[in-house]
Amino acid sequence: MQRLVVTRAKWVGELRGLSQRCYSQLGLASQKDDDLIINRQMPHFDYSPPPYNGPSADEILSKRKEFLSPSMFYFYEKNPLHLVHGKMQYLFDSKGRRYIDAFGGIATVSCGHCHPDVVEAIVNQTKRLQHSTILYLNNAITDFAEALASKLPGDLKVVFFTNSGTEANELAIMMARLYTGCHDIISLRNAYHGNAAATMSTTGQSVWKFNVVQSGVHHAINPDPYRGVFGSDGEKYAKDVEDLIQFGTSGRVAAFMSEAIQGVGGIVELAPGYLPAAYNAVRKAGGLCIADEVQSGFARTGSQFWGFENQGVVPDIVTMAKGIGNGIPLGAVVTTPVIAEVLCHSNYFNTFGGNPVCTSAGLAVLRVIEKENLQENAHFVGSYLKERLMAIKNKHEIVGDVRGRGLLLGVELVTDRKLKTPAKAETLHIMDQMKDMGVLVGKGGFRGNVFRITPPLCFTKEDADFVADVMDCAMSKI
């Protein structure tokens, strides 16, 4: 069992090492010499990982610096985390220490790390046939396509498999342009859709864009209930989509693309009523509506299987990845038979899209979600955790907003609630402290001041309590 013990001396020493960062108006919450002890223990888990005998963290870091791209960054720069084993909602480092994974590999681990049913499906298929081009028949791809189509509304039943979310979004944008004969795409400021040519264009954050040709994309005002100019009035934000069409295009567009809850953007759930109004404006202009479900899909929001369903809309194209394979490189585009026909005008082919191992894993994921009632669990545990986080907000002034739904939650930190000044340094510091106490969370938002809480859907109420207690403890010490 791991108890959370943070001594004042250790804490002050760490504060001094922060290069005199300013924690405006917060100060030290306590000057007591006594240790701060959280009585709650990490939830019991009857599992021990095998001993690790591989390269050390220093060796890996050295090779990473020599052989991998310098653009690749990592969390916890002073003491990078060396993870070697995972089981369900927990991760283990090279010394065997257990952590609660409240980030889920960036909302990717849906069923749990190394879920036995998913592992079994992967191993069995690998033993039979690891790869076969889709030019030959194989039941793995068709079985999964059929199961996936059954989870979508309306006539969304034709599936194209890809290897990632970026690739899925690239294909969706191309299909929309081909189908409509128009080039213009409308997406949202603060959005993230990928890092290739078209997807980088639709991404609405400068930190994820390079100075390369990016044409035909118009970024609408983000319907952000916390920071947006119209608060939670979705229809007022949607008026900007109409204006962009009228004043920024020929009056005809190819598509509107959005996430229902912006993941990389800081778990921003679009204002209520926004998508119905925006979809209506785009369809009047001849455009298609693309739902990017890379992070919000596969039961993560709890209340619905897909994020877009929470706004009561039905898209023309749906893209997905991450949770679709529980960590296997897999993505998909699902659309209607009529729209799918556009790819018959020339040759479209994807060597690894629909790989039998990956699609076997995807089918296993769907079955686990249903068998273990993970959507209901995401709703129950996520709602409970959000309540705990709201209580933390009421206690700590540094918390400006708690948002999201299910197990797709965000906690935005600010140094001034009225001005909503981003608490970037404090976010990093609290994140480090939480890691030291056994909890891993993500970080996101354009300003880098939002905790992203996207654990595996097998997360328990006890896990939620531990995460909340650790966050409360860390915030109490600044």
CSV table of C-alpha atoms in Angstrom, one decimal:
chain,number,residue,atom,x,y,z
A,1,MET,CA,0.0,0.0,0.0
A,2,GLN,CA,1.2,3.5,-0.7
A,3,ARG,CA,0.5,6.2,1.8
A,4,LEU,CA,0.7,9.8,0.7
A,5,VAL,CA,3.2,11.6,2.8
A,6,VAL,CA,4.5,15.1,1.9
A,7,THR,CA,6.8,16.8,4.3
A,8,ARG,CA,7.0,20.5,4.6
A,9,ALA,CA,10.8,20.5,4.3
A,10,LYS,CA,10.7,18.5,1.1
A,11,TRP,CA,8.0,20.8,-0.3
A,12,VAL,CA,9.9,24.0,0.5
A,13,GLY,CA,13.0,22.5,-1.1
A,14,GLU,CA,11.0,21.8,-4.3
A,15,LEU,CA,9.6,25.3,-4.3
A,16,ARG,CA,13.0,26.8,-4.1
A,17,GLY,CA,14.0,24.7,-7.2
A,18,LEU,CA,11.3,26.3,-9.3
A,19,SER,CA,13.5,29.2,-10.4
A,20,GLN,CA,11.6,31.6,-8.3
A,21,ARG,CA,8.3,31.2,-10.2
A,22,CYS,CA,5.6,33.5,-8.9
A,23,TYR,CA,2.6,31.8,-7.4
A,24,SER,CA,0.6,35.0,-7.3
A,25,GLN,CA,-1.6,35.5,-4.3
A,26,LEU,CA,-1.6,31.9,-3.4
A,27,GLY,CA,1.5,31.6,-1.2
A,28,LEU,CA,2.2,28.6,1.1
A,29,ALA,CA,-1.1,27.3,2.3
A,30,SER,CA,0.4,26.0,5.5
A,31,GLN,CA,3.4,26.8,7.6
A,32,LYS,CA,3.0,23.9,10.0
A,33,ASP,CA,6.0,21.8,10.7
A,34,ASP,CA,3.9,18.7,10.9
A,35,ASP,CA,3.8,16.4,7.9
A,36,LEU,CA,0.7,16.5,5.8
A,37,ILE,CA,-0.7,12.9,5.7
A,38,ILE,CA,-3.6,11.7,3.6
A,39,ASN,CA,-5.1,8.7,5.4
A,40,ARG,CA,-6.7,7.3,2.3
A,41,GLN,CA,-4.7,4.6,0.7
A,42,MET,CA,-4.5,3.7,-3.0
A,43,PRO,CA,-7.2,1.3,-3.8
A,44,HIS,CA,-6.3,-2.4,-3.3
A,45,PHE,CA,-5.3,-4.2,-6.4
A,46,ASP,CA,-4.4,-7.9,-6.2
A,47,TYR,CA,-1.6,-7.9,-8.8
A,48,SER,CA,2.1,-7.5,-8.8
A,49,PRO,CA,4.1,-7.0,-12.0
A,50,PRO,CA,7.1,-9.1,-12.9
A,51,PRO,CA,10.5,-7.7,-12.0
A,52,TYR,CA,12.0,-5.4,-14.5
A,53,ASN,CA,15.5,-6.1,-15.8
A,54,GLY,CA,15.7,-3.8,-18.8
A,55,PRO,CA,17.6,-0.6,-19.6
A,56,SER,CA,17.5,2.2,-17.0
A,57,ALA,CA,15.7,5.4,-17.4
A,58,ASP,CA,19.0,7.3,-17.9
A,59,GLU,CA,19.9,4.8,-20.7
A,60,ILE,CA,16.6,5.2,-22.4
A,61,LEU,CA,16.7,9.0,-22.1
A,62,SER,CA,20.2,9.1,-23.6
A,63,LYS,CA,19.1,7.0,-26.6
A,64,ARG,CA,15.9,9.0,-27.0
A,65,LYS,CA,18.0,12.2,-27.3
A,66,GLU,CA,20.4,10.6,-29.8
A,67,PHE,CA,18.0,8.7,-32.0
A,68,LEU,CA,14.5,10.2,-31.7
A,69,SER,CA,13.3,13.5,-33.0
A,70,PRO,CA,14.2,16.5,-30.8
A,71,SER,CA,10.6,17.7,-31.3
A,72,MET,CA,9.3,14.8,-29.0
A,73,PHE,CA,8.7,16.2,-25.5
A,74,TYR,CA,7.8,14.4,-22.3
A,75,PHE,CA,6.1,15.1,-19.0
A,76,TYR,CA,8.0,15.5,-15.7
A,77,GLU,CA,11.2,17.0,-17.2
A,78,LYS,CA,13.2,16.9,-14.0
A,79,ASN,CA,12.4,13.3,-13.3
A,80,PRO,CA,10.9,11.6,-16.4
A,81,LEU,CA,8.6,8.7,-15.6
A,82,HIS,CA,9.9,5.3,-16.7
A,83,LEU,CA,6.8,3.0,-17.2
A,84,VAL,CA,7.3,-0.7,-17.9
A,85,HIS,CA,4.0,-2.4,-17.1
A,86,GLY,CA,0.3,-1.8,-17.1
A,87,LYS,CA,-2.8,-3.6,-15.8
A,88,MET,CA,-6.3,-2.2,-16.2
A,89,GLN,CA,-6.4,1.3,-14.7
A,90,TYR,CA,-2.9,1.1,-13.2
A,91,LEU,CA,0.7,1.6,-14.4
A,92,PHE,CA,3.9,0.4,-12.9
A,93,ASP,CA,7.4,2.0,-13.2
A,94,SER,CA,10.7,0.2,-13.4
A,95,LYS,CA,10.9,-0.1,-9.6
A,96,GLY,CA,7.5,-1.7,-9.3
A,97,ARG,CA,5.7,1.4,-8.0
A,98,ARG,CA,2.0,1.5,-8.9
A,99,TYR,CA,0.3,4.6,-10.3
A,100,ILE,CA,-3.3,5.4,-11.0
A,101,ASP,CA,-3.5,6.2,-14.7
A,102,ALA,CA,-6.0,9.1,-14.9
A,103,PHE,CA,-4.8,10.0,-18.4
A,104,GLY,CA,-5.3,6.7,-20.2
A,105,GLY,CA,-2.5,7.3,-22.8
A,106,ILE,CA,-4.4,10.4,-23.9
A,107,ALA,CA,-7.9,9.0,-23.8
A,108,THR,CA,-6.7,5.9,-25.7
A,109,VAL,CA,-6.9,3.1,-23.2
A,110,SER,CA,-10.6,2.4,-23.0
A,111,CYS,CA,-11.0,-1.1,-21.6
A,112,GLY,CA,-7.9,-1.0,-19.3
A,113,HIS,CA,-4.2,-1.7,-19.8
A,114,CYS,CA,-3.6,-5.2,-21.2
A,115,HIS,CA,-7.2,-6.2,-20.8
A,116,PRO,CA,-7.2,-10.0,-21.0
A,117,ASP,CA,-10.0,-10.2,-23.6
A,118,VAL,CA,-8.2,-7.7,-25.9
A,119,VAL,CA,-4.8,-9.3,-25.5
A,120,GLU,CA,-6.3,-12.7,-26.2
A,121,ALA,CA,-7.9,-11.5,-29.4
A,122,ILE,CA,-4.6,-9.9,-30.6
A,123,VAL,CA,-2.5,-13.0,-29.8
A,124,ASN,CA,-5.0,-15.4,-31.4
A,125,GLN,CA,-5.2,-13.4,-34.6
A,126,THR,CA,-1.5,-12.9,-34.7
A,127,LYS,CA,-1.0,-16.6,-34.5
A,128,ARG,CA,-3.4,-17.3,-37.3
A,129,LEU,CA,-2.6,-14.4,-39.7
A,130,GLN,CA,-0.8,-11.2,-38.8
A,131,HIS,CA,-1.3,-9.3,-42.0
A,132,SER,CA,-3.2,-9.7,-45.2
A,133,THR,CA,-4.0,-7.0,-47.7
A,134,ILE,CA,-7.7,-6.2,-48.1
A,135,LEU,CA,-7.3,-7.3,-51.6
A,136,TYR,CA,-8.1,-10.8,-50.1
A,137,LEU,CA,-11.0,-11.8,-48.0
A,138,ASN,CA,-10.8,-12.0,-44.3
A,139,ASN,CA,-13.6,-12.0,-41.7
A,140,ALA,CA,-11.8,-9.9,-39.1
A,141,ILE,CA,-12.3,-6.6,-41.0
A,142,THR,CA,-16.0,-7.4,-41.9
A,143,ASP,CA,-17.0,-8.6,-38.5
A,144,PHE,CA,-15.6,-5.4,-36.9
A,145,ALA,CA,-17.1,-3.1,-39.6
A,146,GLU,CA,-20.5,-4.7,-39.0
A,147,ALA,CA,-20.3,-4.3,-35.2
A,148,LEU,CA,-19.0,-0.8,-35.5
A,149,ALA,CA,-21.8,0.3,-37.9
A,150,SER,CA,-24.4,-1.1,-35.4
A,151,LYS,CA,-23.3,1.5,-32.9
A,152,LEU,CA,-24.0,4.5,-35.1
A,153,PRO,CA,-27.3,6.2,-35.9
A,154,GLY,CA,-29.1,6.6,-39.2
A,155,ASP,CA,-27.4,5.5,-42.4
A,156,LEU,CA,-23.9,5.7,-41.1
A,157,LYS,CA,-22.8,2.2,-41.9
A,158,VAL,CA,-19.9,2.3,-44.5
A,159,VAL,CA,-16.5,2.0,-42.7
A,160,PHE,CA,-13.0,2.9,-43.9
A,161,PHE,CA,-10.3,1.8,-41.6
A,162,THR,CA,-7.1,3.8,-41.0
A,163,ASN,CA,-4.2,3.8,-38.6
A,164,SER,CA,-4.7,6.9,-36.6
A,165,GLY,CA,-7.1,9.8,-35.9
A,166,THR,CA,-5.1,12.2,-38.1
A,167,GLU,CA,-5.4,9.8,-41.0
A,168,ALA,CA,-9.1,9.3,-40.4
A,169,ASN,CA,-9.7,13.1,-40.4
A,170,GLU,CA,-7.6,13.6,-43.5
A,171,LEU,CA,-9.8,11.0,-45.3
A,172,ALA,CA,-13.0,12.6,-44.1
A,173,ILE,CA,-12.0,16.1,-45.3
A,174,MET,CA,-11.0,14.7,-48.7
A,175,MET,CA,-14.3,12.8,-49.0
A,176,ALA,CA,-16.3,15.9,-48.1
A,177,ARG,CA,-14.5,18.0,-50.7
A,178,LEU,CA,-14.9,15.4,-53.4
A,179,TYR,CA,-18.6,14.9,-52.6
A,180,THR,CA,-19.6,18.5,-52.5
A,181,GLY,CA,-17.2,19.8,-55.2
A,182,CYS,CA,-16.3,22.6,-52.7
A,183,HIS,CA,-13.0,23.3,-51.0
A,184,ASP,CA,-13.9,25.4,-48.0
A,185,ILE,CA,-14.0,23.8,-44.6
A,186,ILE,CA,-15.2,25.4,-41.4
A,187,SER,CA,-13.7,24.3,-38.1
A,188,LEU,CA,-13.4,25.8,-34.6
A,189,ARG,CA,-10.8,27.9,-32.9
A,190,ASN,CA,-9.1,25.9,-30.2
A,191,ALA,CA,-9.8,22.7,-32.1
A,192,TYR,CA,-7.2,19.9,-32.7
A,193,HIS,CA,-7.8,17.4,-35.6
A,194,GLY,CA,-4.3,16.2,-36.5
A,195,ASN,CA,-0.9,17.1,-37.7
A,196,ALA,CA,-0.9,16.3,-41.5
A,197,ALA,CA,-1.8,18.8,-44.3
A,198,ALA,CA,-5.5,19.2,-44.2
A,199,THR,CA,-5.9,18.4,-40.5
A,200,MET,CA,-3.3,20.9,-39.5
A,201,SER,CA,-5.3,23.4,-41.5
A,202,THR,CA,-8.4,22.6,-39.5
A,203,THR,CA,-6.6,22.7,-36.2
A,204,GLY,CA,-7.2,26.0,-34.4
A,205,GLN,CA,-4.2,26.4,-32.2
A,206,SER,CA,-0.9,28.0,-33.3
A,207,VAL,CA,1.1,25.7,-31.0
A,208,TRP,CA,0.1,22.7,-33.2
A,209,LYS,CA,0.7,24.4,-36.6
A,210,PHE,CA,3.7,24.9,-38.8
A,211,ASN,CA,4.3,27.6,-41.4
A,212,VAL,CA,3.3,25.5,-44.4
A,213,VAL,CA,0.5,26.0,-47.0
A,214,GLN,CA,-2.8,25.7,-45.2
A,215,SER,CA,-5.7,26.7,-47.5
A,216,GLY,CA,-9.5,26.7,-47.5
A,217,VAL,CA,-10.2,26.6,-43.8
A,218,HIS,CA,-12.2,29.1,-41.8
A,219,HIS,CA,-12.1,29.0,-38.0
A,220,ALA,CA,-15.3,29.9,-36.2
A,221,ILE,CA,-15.5,31.4,-32.7
A,222,ASN,CA,-15.2,28.7,-30.2
A,223,PRO,CA,-18.4,28.0,-28.3
A,224,ASP,CA,-16.6,27.8,-25.0
A,225,PRO,CA,-19.0,28.2,-22.0
A,226,TYR,CA,-16.1,29.3,-19.6
A,227,ARG,CA,-14.1,31.7,-21.7
A,228,GLY,CA,-16.4,32.4,-24.7
A,229,VAL,CA,-18.0,35.8,-25.3
A,230,PHE,CA,-21.5,34.3,-25.2
A,231,GLY,CA,-21.2,32.0,-22.3
A,232,SER,CA,-23.4,28.9,-22.7
A,233,ASP,CA,-25.6,30.3,-25.5
A,234,GLY,CA,-24.8,27.9,-28.3
A,235,GLU,CA,-27.0,29.5,-30.9
A,236,LYS,CA,-25.3,32.9,-30.6
A,237,TYR,CA,-21.9,31.2,-31.3
A,238,ALA,CA,-23.4,29.4,-34.3
A,239,LYS,CA,-24.3,32.7,-35.9
A,240,ASP,CA,-20.5,33.1,-36.6
A,241,VAL,CA,-20.7,30.0,-38.8
A,242,GLU,CA,-23.4,31.7,-40.8
A,243,ASP,CA,-21.3,34.8,-41.1
A,244,LEU,CA,-18.2,32.9,-42.2
A,245,ILE,CA,-20.2,31.2,-44.9
A,246,GLN,CA,-21.6,34.5,-46.1
A,247,PHE,CA,-18.5,36.7,-45.9
A,248,GLY,CA,-15.6,34.2,-46.2
A,249,THR,CA,-16.7,31.8,-48.8
A,250,SER,CA,-18.6,31.6,-52.1
A,251,GLY,CA,-21.7,30.7,-50.1
A,252,ARG,CA,-21.1,27.0,-50.6
A,253,VAL,CA,-18.8,24.9,-48.4
A,254,ALA,CA,-17.5,21.4,-48.2
A,255,ALA,CA,-17.9,20.7,-44.6
A,256,PHE,CA,-18.0,21.7,-40.9
A,257,MET,CA,-15.7,19.7,-38.6
A,258,SER,CA,-15.7,19.7,-34.9
A,259,GLU,CA,-15.3,17.7,-31.7
A,260,ALA,CA,-18.2,17.6,-29.3
A,261,ILE,CA,-15.7,18.0,-26.5
A,262,GLN,CA,-12.4,19.4,-27.4
A,263,GLY,CA,-9.7,17.2,-26.0
A,264,VAL,CA,-6.3,18.7,-26.7
A,265,GLY,CA,-8.0,22.1,-26.4
A,266,GLY,CA,-8.6,21.5,-22.7
A,267,ILE,CA,-11.7,19.4,-22.4
A,268,VAL,CA,-14.0,22.1,-23.6
A,269,GLU,CA,-17.6,20.9,-24.1
A,270,LEU,CA,-19.3,22.9,-26.8
A,271,ALA,CA,-22.1,25.2,-25.5
A,272,PRO,CA,-25.5,23.5,-25.5
A,273,GLY,CA,-27.5,23.9,-28.7
A,274,TYR,CA,-24.4,24.8,-30.7
A,275,LEU,CA,-24.1,21.8,-33.0
A,276,PRO,CA,-27.8,21.7,-34.1
A,277,ALA,CA,-27.6,25.4,-35.1
A,278,ALA,CA,-24.2,25.0,-36.8
A,279,TYR,CA,-25.1,21.8,-38.6
A,280,ASN,CA,-28.2,23.6,-39.9
A,281,ALA,CA,-26.2,26.5,-41.3
A,282,VAL,CA,-23.7,24.3,-43.0
A,283,ARG,CA,-26.2,22.0,-44.6
A,284,LYS,CA,-28.0,25.0,-46.0
A,285,ALA,CA,-24.7,25.9,-47.7
A,286,GLY,CA,-24.5,22.4,-49.2
A,287,GLY,CA,-21.8,21.2,-46.7
A,288,LEU,CA,-21.4,18.0,-44.8
A,289,CYS,CA,-21.0,17.7,-41.1
A,290,ILE,CA,-18.0,15.8,-39.8
A,291,ALA,CA,-17.9,14.7,-36.1
A,292,ASP,CA,-14.4,14.1,-34.8
A,293,GLU,CA,-14.9,11.4,-32.1
A,294,VAL,CA,-11.3,10.5,-31.7
A,295,GLN,CA,-11.3,11.4,-28.0
A,296,SER,CA,-15.0,11.6,-27.1
A,297,GLY,CA,-16.2,8.3,-28.7
A,298,PHE,CA,-16.5,4.8,-27.5
A,299,ALA,CA,-18.6,5.4,-24.4
A,300,ARG,CA,-16.1,7.8,-22.8
A,301,THR,CA,-18.8,10.5,-22.1
A,302,GLY,CA,-20.9,7.9,-20.3
A,303,SER,CA,-24.3,9.5,-21.1
A,304,GLN,CA,-23.9,8.4,-24.7
A,305,PHE,CA,-21.7,6.2,-26.8
A,306,TRP,CA,-20.6,9.1,-29.1
A,307,GLY,CA,-20.0,12.6,-28.0
A,308,PHE,CA,-22.1,14.2,-30.8
A,309,GLU,CA,-25.2,12.4,-29.4
A,310,ASN,CA,-25.1,14.6,-26.4
A,311,GLN,CA,-26.0,17.5,-28.6
A,312,GLY,CA,-28.8,15.6,-30.4
A,313,VAL,CA,-27.3,15.7,-33.9
A,314,VAL,CA,-26.5,13.1,-36.6
A,315,PRO,CA,-23.4,13.8,-38.6
A,316,ASP,CA,-22.7,12.9,-42.2
A,317,ILE,CA,-19.2,11.5,-41.5
A,318,VAL,CA,-17.8,10.3,-38.2
A,319,THR,CA,-14.1,9.8,-37.5
A,320,MET,CA,-12.6,7.8,-34.6
A,321,ALA,CA,-9.4,6.4,-33.2
A,322,LYS,CA,-7.7,6.2,-29.8
A,323,GLY,CA,-10.2,4.2,-27.7
A,324,ILE,CA,-11.3,2.2,-30.7
A,325,GLY,CA,-8.4,-0.2,-30.2
A,326,ASN,CA,-7.4,0.3,-26.5
A,327,GLY,CA,-3.9,1.3,-27.6
A,328,ILE,CA,-3.6,-0.6,-30.9
A,329,PRO,CA,-2.9,1.8,-33.9
A,330,LEU,CA,-6.4,1.9,-35.4
A,331,GLY,CA,-8.7,4.5,-36.7
A,332,ALA,CA,-11.9,4.6,-38.8
A,333,VAL,CA,-14.1,6.8,-40.9
A,334,VAL,CA,-17.8,5.9,-41.0
A,335,THR,CA,-20.2,7.5,-43.5
A,336,THR,CA,-23.3,6.8,-45.6
A,337,PRO,CA,-23.3,4.6,-48.7
A,338,VAL,CA,-24.0,7.7,-50.9
A,339,ILE,CA,-21.0,9.7,-49.6
A,340,ALA,CA,-18.8,6.6,-49.6
A,341,GLU,CA,-19.3,6.3,-53.4
A,342,VAL,CA,-17.0,9.3,-54.0
A,343,LEU,CA,-13.9,7.2,-53.5
A,344,CYS,CA,-14.9,5.0,-56.4
A,345,HIS,CA,-14.1,7.8,-58.9
A,346,SER,CA,-10.4,6.8,-58.5
A,347,ASN,CA,-8.4,4.3,-56.6
A,348,TYR,CA,-8.3,4.6,-52.8
A,349,PHE,CA,-6.2,2.1,-50.9
A,350,ASN,CA,-4.6,1.8,-47.4
A,351,THR,CA,-2.0,-0.9,-46.8
A,352,PHE,CA,-2.5,-1.3,-43.1
A,353,GLY,CA,-6.1,0.0,-42.8
A,354,GLY,CA,-8.2,-3.0,-41.8
A,355,ASN,CA,-5.3,-5.1,-40.7
A,356,PRO,CA,-6.7,-8.4,-39.2
A,357,VAL,CA,-4.8,-8.0,-35.9
A,358,CYS,CA,-6.0,-4.4,-35.4
A,359,THR,CA,-9.6,-5.1,-36.3
A,360,SER,CA,-9.7,-8.1,-34.1
A,361,ALA,CA,-8.6,-5.9,-31.3
A,362,GLY,CA,-11.3,-3.4,-32.2
A,363,LEU,CA,-14.0,-6.0,-32.1
A,364,ALA,CA,-12.8,-7.2,-28.7
A,365,VAL,CA,-12.9,-3.6,-27.4
A,366,LEU,CA,-16.6,-3.3,-28.4
A,367,ARG,CA,-17.4,-6.6,-26.8
A,368,VAL,CA,-15.7,-5.6,-23.6
A,369,ILE,CA,-17.4,-2.3,-23.4
A,370,GLU,CA,-20.8,-4.0,-23.7
A,371,LYS,CA,-20.0,-7.1,-21.5
A,372,GLU,CA,-18.6,-5.0,-18.6
A,373,ASN,CA,-21.1,-2.1,-18.9
A,374,LEU,CA,-18.2,0.4,-19.3
A,375,GLN,CA,-20.5,3.1,-20.6
A,376,GLU,CA,-22.6,2.9,-17.5
A,377,ASN,CA,-19.5,2.9,-15.4
A,378,ALA,CA,-18.1,5.9,-17.2
A,379,HIS,CA,-21.3,7.8,-16.4
A,380,PHE,CA,-21.5,6.7,-12.8
A,381,VAL,CA,-17.9,7.1,-11.8
A,382,GLY,CA,-17.4,10.1,-14.0
A,383,SER,CA,-20.3,11.9,-12.5
A,384,TYR,CA,-19.1,11.1,-9.0
A,385,LEU,CA,-15.6,12.3,-9.8
A,386,LYS,CA,-16.9,15.5,-11.3
A,387,GLU,CA,-18.8,16.1,-8.0
A,388,ARG,CA,-15.5,15.6,-6.1
A,389,LEU,CA,-13.7,18.0,-8.4
A,390,MET,CA,-16.4,20.6,-8.0
A,391,ALA,CA,-16.0,20.4,-4.2
A,392,ILE,CA,-12.2,21.0,-4.8
A,393,LYS,CA,-13.1,24.0,-6.9
A,394,ASN,CA,-15.2,25.4,-4.0
A,395,LYS,CA,-12.3,24.9,-1.7
A,396,HIS,CA,-9.4,26.1,-3.8
A,397,GLU,CA,-9.4,29.5,-5.5
A,398,ILE,CA,-6.9,28.2,-8.0
A,399,VAL,CA,-9.6,26.1,-9.7
A,400,GLY,CA,-11.4,28.3,-12.3
A,401,ASP,CA,-13.5,25.7,-14.0
A,402,VAL,CA,-14.5,22.0,-13.8
A,403,ARG,CA,-16.0,20.6,-17.0
A,404,GLY,CA,-16.7,17.7,-19.2
A,405,ARG,CA,-18.8,14.6,-18.8
A,406,GLY,CA,-18.2,10.9,-18.0
A,407,LEU,CA,-14.5,10.1,-17.9
A,408,LEU,CA,-13.6,13.0,-20.1
A,409,LEU,CA,-13.0,15.7,-17.6
A,410,GLY,CA,-11.0,18.9,-17.3
A,411,VAL,CA,-9.9,21.1,-14.4
A,412,GLU,CA,-8.7,24.6,-15.4
A,413,LEU,CA,-6.3,26.4,-13.1
A,414,VAL,CA,-6.2,30.2,-12.8
A,415,THR,CA,-4.4,32.6,-10.5
A,416,ASP,CA,-7.3,35.1,-10.7
A,417,ARG,CA,-10.9,33.8,-11.1
A,418,LYS,CA,-12.2,37.1,-12.2
A,419,LEU,CA,-9.5,37.7,-14.9
A,420,LYS,CA,-9.2,34.0,-15.6
A,421,THR,CA,-5.4,34.3,-15.7
A,422,PRO,CA,-3.8,31.0,-16.6
A,423,ALA,CA,-1.9,29.3,-13.8
A,424,LYS,CA,0.7,27.6,-16.0
A,425,ALA,CA,3.5,27.2,-13.5
A,426,GLU,CA,1.2,26.1,-10.8
A,427,THR,CA,-0.4,23.5,-13.1
A,428,LEU,CA,3.0,21.9,-13.8
A,429,HIS,CA,3.9,22.0,-10.1
A,430,ILE,CA,0.7,20.3,-9.0
A,431,MET,CA,1.0,17.8,-11.7
A,432,ASP,CA,4.5,16.8,-10.5
A,433,GLN,CA,3.3,16.6,-6.9
A,434,MET,CA,0.4,14.3,-8.0
A,435,LYS,CA,2.8,12.1,-9.8
A,436,ASP,CA,4.9,11.8,-6.7
A,437,MET,CA,1.8,10.8,-4.7
A,438,GLY,CA,0.9,8.1,-7.3
A,439,VAL,CA,-1.6,9.8,-9.7
A,440,LEU,CA,-0.9,10.5,-13.3
A,441,VAL,CA,-3.1,13.2,-15.1
A,442,GLY,CA,-2.7,14.9,-18.4
A,443,LYS,CA,-2.2,18.5,-19.2
A,444,GLY,CA,-3.7,20.5,-22.1
A,445,GLY,CA,-5.5,23.6,-23.2
A,446,PHE,CA,-4.0,26.3,-25.4
A,447,ARG,CA,-2.6,28.0,-22.3
A,448,GLY,CA,-1.3,24.8,-20.8
A,449,ASN,CA,-3.3,25.2,-17.6
A,450,VAL,CA,-5.9,22.4,-17.8
A,451,PHE,CA,-5.7,19.0,-16.2
A,452,ARG,CA,-7.0,16.4,-18.6
A,453,ILE,CA,-8.6,13.5,-16.7
A,454,THR,CA,-9.3,10.6,-19.2
A,455,PRO,CA,-8.7,7.3,-17.4
A,456,PRO,CA,-9.6,3.8,-18.6
A,457,LEU,CA,-13.3,3.3,-18.5
A,458,CYS,CA,-12.9,0.6,-15.8
A,459,PHE,CA,-12.0,3.3,-13.3
A,460,THR,CA,-13.7,2.8,-10.0
A,461,LYS,CA,-15.3,5.1,-7.4
A,462,GLU,CA,-12.3,4.3,-5.1
A,463,ASP,CA,-9.9,5.4,-7.8
A,464,ALA,CA,-11.9,8.6,-8.2
A,465,ASP,CA,-11.7,9.3,-4.5
A,466,PHE,CA,-7.9,8.8,-4.5
A,467,VAL,CA,-7.4,11.1,-7.5
A,468,ALA,CA,-9.5,13.8,-5.9
A,469,ASP,CA,-7.8,13.4,-2.5
A,470,VAL,CA,-4.4,13.7,-4.1
A,471,MET,CA,-5.3,16.7,-6.1
A,472,ASP,CA,-6.8,18.4,-3.0
A,473,CYS,CA,-3.6,17.6,-1.1
A,474,ALA,CA,-1.4,19.0,-3.8
A,475,MET,CA,-3.4,22.2,-4.1
A,476,SER,CA,-3.5,22.6,-0.3
A,477,LYS,CA,0.3,23.0,-0.3
A,478,ILE,CA,0.6,26.0,-2.6
